[in-house]
Structures are given as structure tokens and as C-alpha cells.
Amino acid sequence: MSTPERIHPLAAKLRITAVAQHGEAAIAQAEASARDAARRGSLELPEVRKARLAEERRESDYRRVSEYVRALKLPVRGELLEDVVRGKWQETSARAAVAAWLRGDMRVLALLGDIGTGKTTAISRAACVFAHARRSVAYIREPELVKLSQQRTIVAEERMERLRDVDLLIVDELGTTLTRDGEAAQDAIASMVDHRIAGVCRTALLGNFASATALAKAYGQRFADRLSEIGTVAEIAGTSMRGGALAAPVTEAGRIAARRLTVGGK
């Protein structure tokens, strides 16, 4: 004679409440479904279970990376960012430049091109790669960086220190402060790049410059010489496609110029 299953008083009380709310049949069906699911799990083939667990880990990592990159507040549409996280989006000149930079050992990348040619979307893929590897990323616009560099508060100093030490720093809107405060912009960018080079960190600079020559002219001889040693510039061709598909698809040779930056862009 088998011993009756002992049920904890609290569990019994909860079941009575559930039956009162949903009915005996509904509760019995739910319990049967739970038992069937447990039985199926116990009978799952090892290779099937391994594949399922791997897929669950991938999905968990995708969610983690997506949340991390969204928190950076890069100006990339939400649905497009999800495709970037999963590597499903359209191949472009900007993306090819970022991929080549990630494979290489250059510490600085300058992505140059017209508004809407996919520079920010492409660099968001680099942010995803670093996030997948659990490495830190920060995003800031040049006007904010210049303003921050001029403040003498503890909060500002602490944030500047984090920007100097983060694994990947993305500086957007390069050149937008030059007309208002050119010297401060040059000093802020050059100082940040110099500090990060010494710390063996990676830095991406995004600007609407037409060429490497224009970038060198805007930020001066010293900055250009420094980048010629450790940096790569990619000139992204193509018309603006904001509000539509990504711009500058890779369709022909010569659409992208990714090379070491020298004075005059030669």
C-alpha cells in the first residue's frame, strides 16, 4: 500500500483558492500540461537539448547587447538597431570600413561623409561587437565633449576620466563646434585621442567632412600627424538616405577609401 503524498498546508490552501477562481477542470488541465512538459524535457535527445540551450544563450546575449547599446543613445532607429545587433542589416561602405577597422590594429577610425550615409549606424555595429565581448563602450557628441572638457567640477572630471578609459569611445558630430569655438574643439579632441592612444583604447570619430584633407585642415597639423601614425580614415560616398534604406551600398570598387590618414589625404 503506497503512502499518500503529503502536501504542504500552504500549497493546499493556494490550490483551493485557484480552484475557486478558475475551476477544478482548468487547474487539472494546467497541472497535466506541466507534467507533460516535464516529461518531454526528460526525454529530449542530448543533441537537441544542447542546440536548444545554445539558442537560448544566444537570444539572452542578443537581449543583453541590445539593452546595452540602446542605453548608449546612439541616434539609430530602434528596429534598425535590432537588425544591427543580430548582424542582419544591409552591407554598406560604412559598414565595410568599420569591419576592416575592427579586424586591424589601428586604434583610431575617422568615418567621413555626408549626412545620412550610414556612418552612425555602421559604428553601432562596432558597439555591438564590443558589447558581445563584454567590453565597455561610450558615445558622445563633439559639442558635449568640448563643453565637458571646459568644466571644472568633480562630476565633469569623473565623466571625462570614464571617457578616457572606456574600451571603445564613439565621438559623433566631429567639426560641429569648430565655427563657434575652434581652439577648444581642437584641444578637446586632440587631448582625448592622445590620452586614449596611450591607454591602448579604440576611438571612432564621425564627421560630415568631405575628405581626409578637410579633416586635417580643420584640426591642424599636429592632429593629422598623430592620426597618420595610429589612425585610419574612411571616406564614405553616397547620397543621404535618411528616412529610408541605408545609404552608400557597396556596388563598385573605389566607393570606399580606407587608409592611413596623412596630411592632404594622400
XYZ file of C-alpha atoms in Angstrom:
266
model
C 0.000 0.000 0.000
C 1.507 3.314 -1.082
C 1.861 6.194 1.312
C -0.383 9.163 0.404
C 1.564 12.156 -0.942
C 1.994 14.751 1.767
C 1.003 18.272 0.699
C 2.225 21.378 2.462
C -0.699 23.219 4.134
C 0.108 26.467 2.288
C 0.202 24.648 -1.066
C -3.151 23.058 -0.317
C -4.638 26.432 0.584
C -3.303 28.027 -2.625
C -4.783 25.191 -4.695
C -8.176 25.604 -3.042
C -8.057 29.318 -3.889
C -7.058 28.580 -7.506
C -9.885 26.073 -7.898
C -12.376 28.599 -6.532
C -11.190 31.211 -9.045
C -10.663 29.106 -12.172
C -12.479 25.811 -11.618
C -11.273 22.273 -10.969
C -11.039 21.350 -14.671
C -8.846 24.332 -15.574
C -6.439 23.627 -12.712
C -6.249 19.934 -13.577
C -5.510 20.757 -17.226
C -2.747 23.168 -16.230
C -1.176 20.567 -13.962
C -1.348 17.934 -16.726
C 0.304 20.293 -19.184
C 3.090 20.982 -16.693
C 3.663 17.247 -16.173
C 3.744 16.648 -19.961
C 6.272 19.426 -20.444
C 8.476 17.980 -17.713
C 8.233 14.510 -19.272
C 9.131 15.827 -22.736
C 12.126 17.630 -21.280
C 13.371 14.454 -19.641
C 13.052 12.571 -22.947
C 14.771 15.269 -25.014
C 17.721 13.964 -27.043
C 21.103 15.255 -25.804
C 21.961 16.960 -29.115
C 18.508 18.571 -29.281
C 18.838 19.827 -25.723
C 22.339 21.152 -26.465
C 21.086 23.055 -29.530
C 18.108 24.445 -27.623
C 20.253 25.665 -24.755
C 22.720 27.241 -27.199
C 19.878 29.097 -28.922
C 18.560 30.285 -25.562
C 22.021 31.585 -24.656
C 22.277 33.414 -27.992
C 18.890 35.026 -27.507
C 19.830 36.033 -23.969
C 23.071 37.576 -25.232
C 21.228 39.413 -28.022
C 18.876 40.911 -25.447
C 21.781 41.924 -23.206
C 23.671 43.568 -26.074
C 20.537 45.289 -27.361
C 19.800 46.786 -23.954
C 23.419 47.899 -23.536
C 23.661 49.574 -26.951
C 20.235 51.214 -26.602
C 21.420 52.752 -23.327
C 24.252 54.476 -25.237
C 21.572 56.544 -27.022
C 23.131 56.389 -30.449
C 20.823 58.092 -32.986
C 19.804 54.846 -34.710
C 16.185 53.772 -35.229
C 15.084 51.061 -32.796
C 14.047 48.485 -35.393
C 17.245 49.054 -37.371
C 19.351 48.711 -34.234
C 17.827 45.286 -33.583
C 18.965 44.172 -37.052
C 22.431 45.602 -36.379
C 22.662 43.665 -33.112
C 21.887 40.438 -34.983
C 24.082 41.306 -37.967
C 21.171 41.159 -40.425
C 21.281 44.620 -41.976
C 22.362 45.723 -45.457
C 26.045 45.773 -46.387
C 27.308 49.334 -46.932
C 30.584 51.146 -47.491
C 30.462 52.473 -43.951
C 29.926 49.009 -42.504
C 32.767 47.590 -44.610
C 35.067 50.303 -43.275
C 34.112 49.561 -39.667
C 34.557 45.797 -40.175
C 38.024 46.322 -41.687
C 38.990 48.584 -38.777
C 37.844 46.053 -36.188
C 39.919 43.340 -37.874
C 43.017 45.515 -37.935
C 45.155 47.058 -35.218
C 44.610 50.774 -35.847
C 43.449 52.486 -32.676
C 41.511 55.350 -34.273
C 38.928 55.363 -37.057
C 37.643 58.541 -38.689
C 34.420 57.951 -40.641
C 33.834 60.864 -43.012
C 30.929 61.530 -45.353
C 27.695 63.372 -45.974
C 24.770 63.274 -43.569
C 22.769 60.076 -43.891
C 25.432 57.854 -45.469
C 25.206 55.313 -42.658
C 28.184 56.306 -40.508
C 26.426 56.188 -37.139
C 24.531 53.016 -37.987
C 27.771 51.348 -39.055
C 29.655 52.327 -35.914
C 26.775 50.986 -33.840
C 27.846 47.558 -35.119
C 31.250 48.136 -33.528
C 29.454 48.965 -30.278
C 27.607 45.640 -30.568
C 30.846 43.732 -31.145
C 32.406 45.264 -28.035
C 29.240 44.655 -26.005
C 29.142 40.994 -27.106
C 32.681 40.685 -25.742
C 31.573 42.442 -22.528
C 33.868 45.386 -23.214
C 32.820 48.929 -22.347
C 31.526 51.481 -24.873
C 30.647 55.184 -24.611
C 29.009 57.566 -27.081
C 29.275 61.357 -27.013
C 28.806 64.244 -29.455
C 31.645 66.698 -30.005
C 29.740 69.741 -28.626
C 29.072 67.856 -25.399
C 32.690 66.706 -25.167
C 34.004 70.257 -25.668
C 31.630 71.616 -23.010
C 32.559 68.829 -20.612
C 36.293 69.449 -21.102
C 35.844 73.100 -20.072
C 34.036 72.350 -16.828
C 35.979 72.147 -13.604
C 33.624 70.153 -11.434
C 34.135 66.780 -9.808
C 31.248 65.302 -11.814
C 32.710 66.546 -15.104
C 36.182 65.293 -14.241
C 34.843 61.848 -13.320
C 32.938 61.586 -16.586
C 35.966 62.709 -18.602
C 38.021 60.029 -16.863
C 35.471 57.367 -17.833
C 35.561 58.571 -21.447
C 39.358 58.380 -21.467
C 39.398 54.806 -20.173
C 36.412 53.152 -21.902
C 37.328 50.346 -24.329
C 35.547 51.977 -27.285
C 34.736 55.684 -27.440
C 32.490 56.981 -30.236
C 32.662 60.744 -30.849
C 29.931 61.927 -33.218
C 29.301 65.264 -34.975
C 33.005 65.939 -35.420
C 33.604 69.507 -36.580
C 30.277 70.991 -35.451
C 31.959 73.076 -32.725
C 34.794 74.470 -34.861
C 32.936 77.551 -36.073
C 31.906 78.570 -32.542
C 34.989 77.623 -30.554
C 37.592 76.145 -32.864
C 40.533 76.120 -30.485
C 38.562 74.475 -27.688
C 37.252 71.809 -30.097
C 40.733 71.067 -31.437
C 42.167 70.828 -27.928
C 39.347 68.618 -26.624
C 39.525 66.124 -29.489
C 43.326 66.014 -29.698
C 43.708 65.647 -25.925
C 41.146 62.848 -25.748
C 42.696 60.954 -28.671
C 46.223 61.320 -27.257
C 45.146 60.049 -23.851
C 43.303 57.066 -25.315
C 46.181 56.135 -27.615
C 48.467 55.951 -24.586
C 45.941 53.650 -22.921
C 45.675 51.362 -25.969
C 41.952 52.093 -26.313
C 39.977 52.381 -29.539
C 38.297 55.575 -30.691
C 35.873 56.244 -33.556
C 35.409 59.791 -34.845
C 32.385 60.556 -37.050
C 32.093 63.748 -39.066
C 30.460 65.242 -42.138
C 33.776 66.167 -43.747
C 34.119 65.650 -47.496
C 37.647 64.247 -47.286
C 40.681 63.489 -45.153
C 42.207 66.740 -46.434
C 39.322 68.712 -44.948
C 39.661 66.883 -41.628
C 43.404 67.604 -41.450
C 42.806 71.263 -42.295
C 40.096 71.613 -39.660
C 42.011 70.043 -36.753
C 45.548 71.108 -37.547
C 48.944 69.676 -38.412
C 49.654 68.047 -35.055
C 46.361 66.173 -35.014
C 46.832 64.986 -38.608
C 50.391 63.838 -37.932
C 49.277 61.920 -34.861
C 46.494 60.183 -36.760
C 48.882 59.284 -39.579
C 50.714 57.078 -37.080
C 47.804 55.250 -35.479
C 44.644 56.091 -37.400
C 42.565 55.114 -40.397
C 40.229 57.386 -42.321
C 37.313 56.079 -44.362
C 35.612 58.405 -46.828
C 32.033 57.210 -47.324
C 30.499 58.127 -50.674
C 26.781 58.237 -51.341
C 23.742 60.465 -51.075
C 21.721 60.889 -47.909
C 19.082 58.227 -47.388
C 17.735 59.288 -44.014
C 14.193 58.169 -43.576
C 14.719 55.282 -45.994
C 17.182 52.483 -46.641
C 20.815 52.674 -45.644
C 22.926 54.781 -47.943
C 26.087 54.023 -49.873
C 25.670 50.312 -50.661
C 28.839 48.562 -51.771
C 28.309 48.354 -55.508
C 31.644 49.195 -57.099
C 35.337 49.388 -56.386
C 36.541 52.736 -55.172
C 33.375 53.636 -53.268
C 35.328 53.473 -50.056
C 38.763 54.842 -49.291
C 40.062 53.327 -46.080
C 43.696 54.115 -45.498
C 46.145 55.701 -43.126
C 45.409 59.385 -42.720
C 48.163 61.671 -43.902
C 48.223 65.418 -44.416
C 46.395 66.115 -47.645
C 44.768 62.681 -47.593
C 47.427 61.125 -49.846
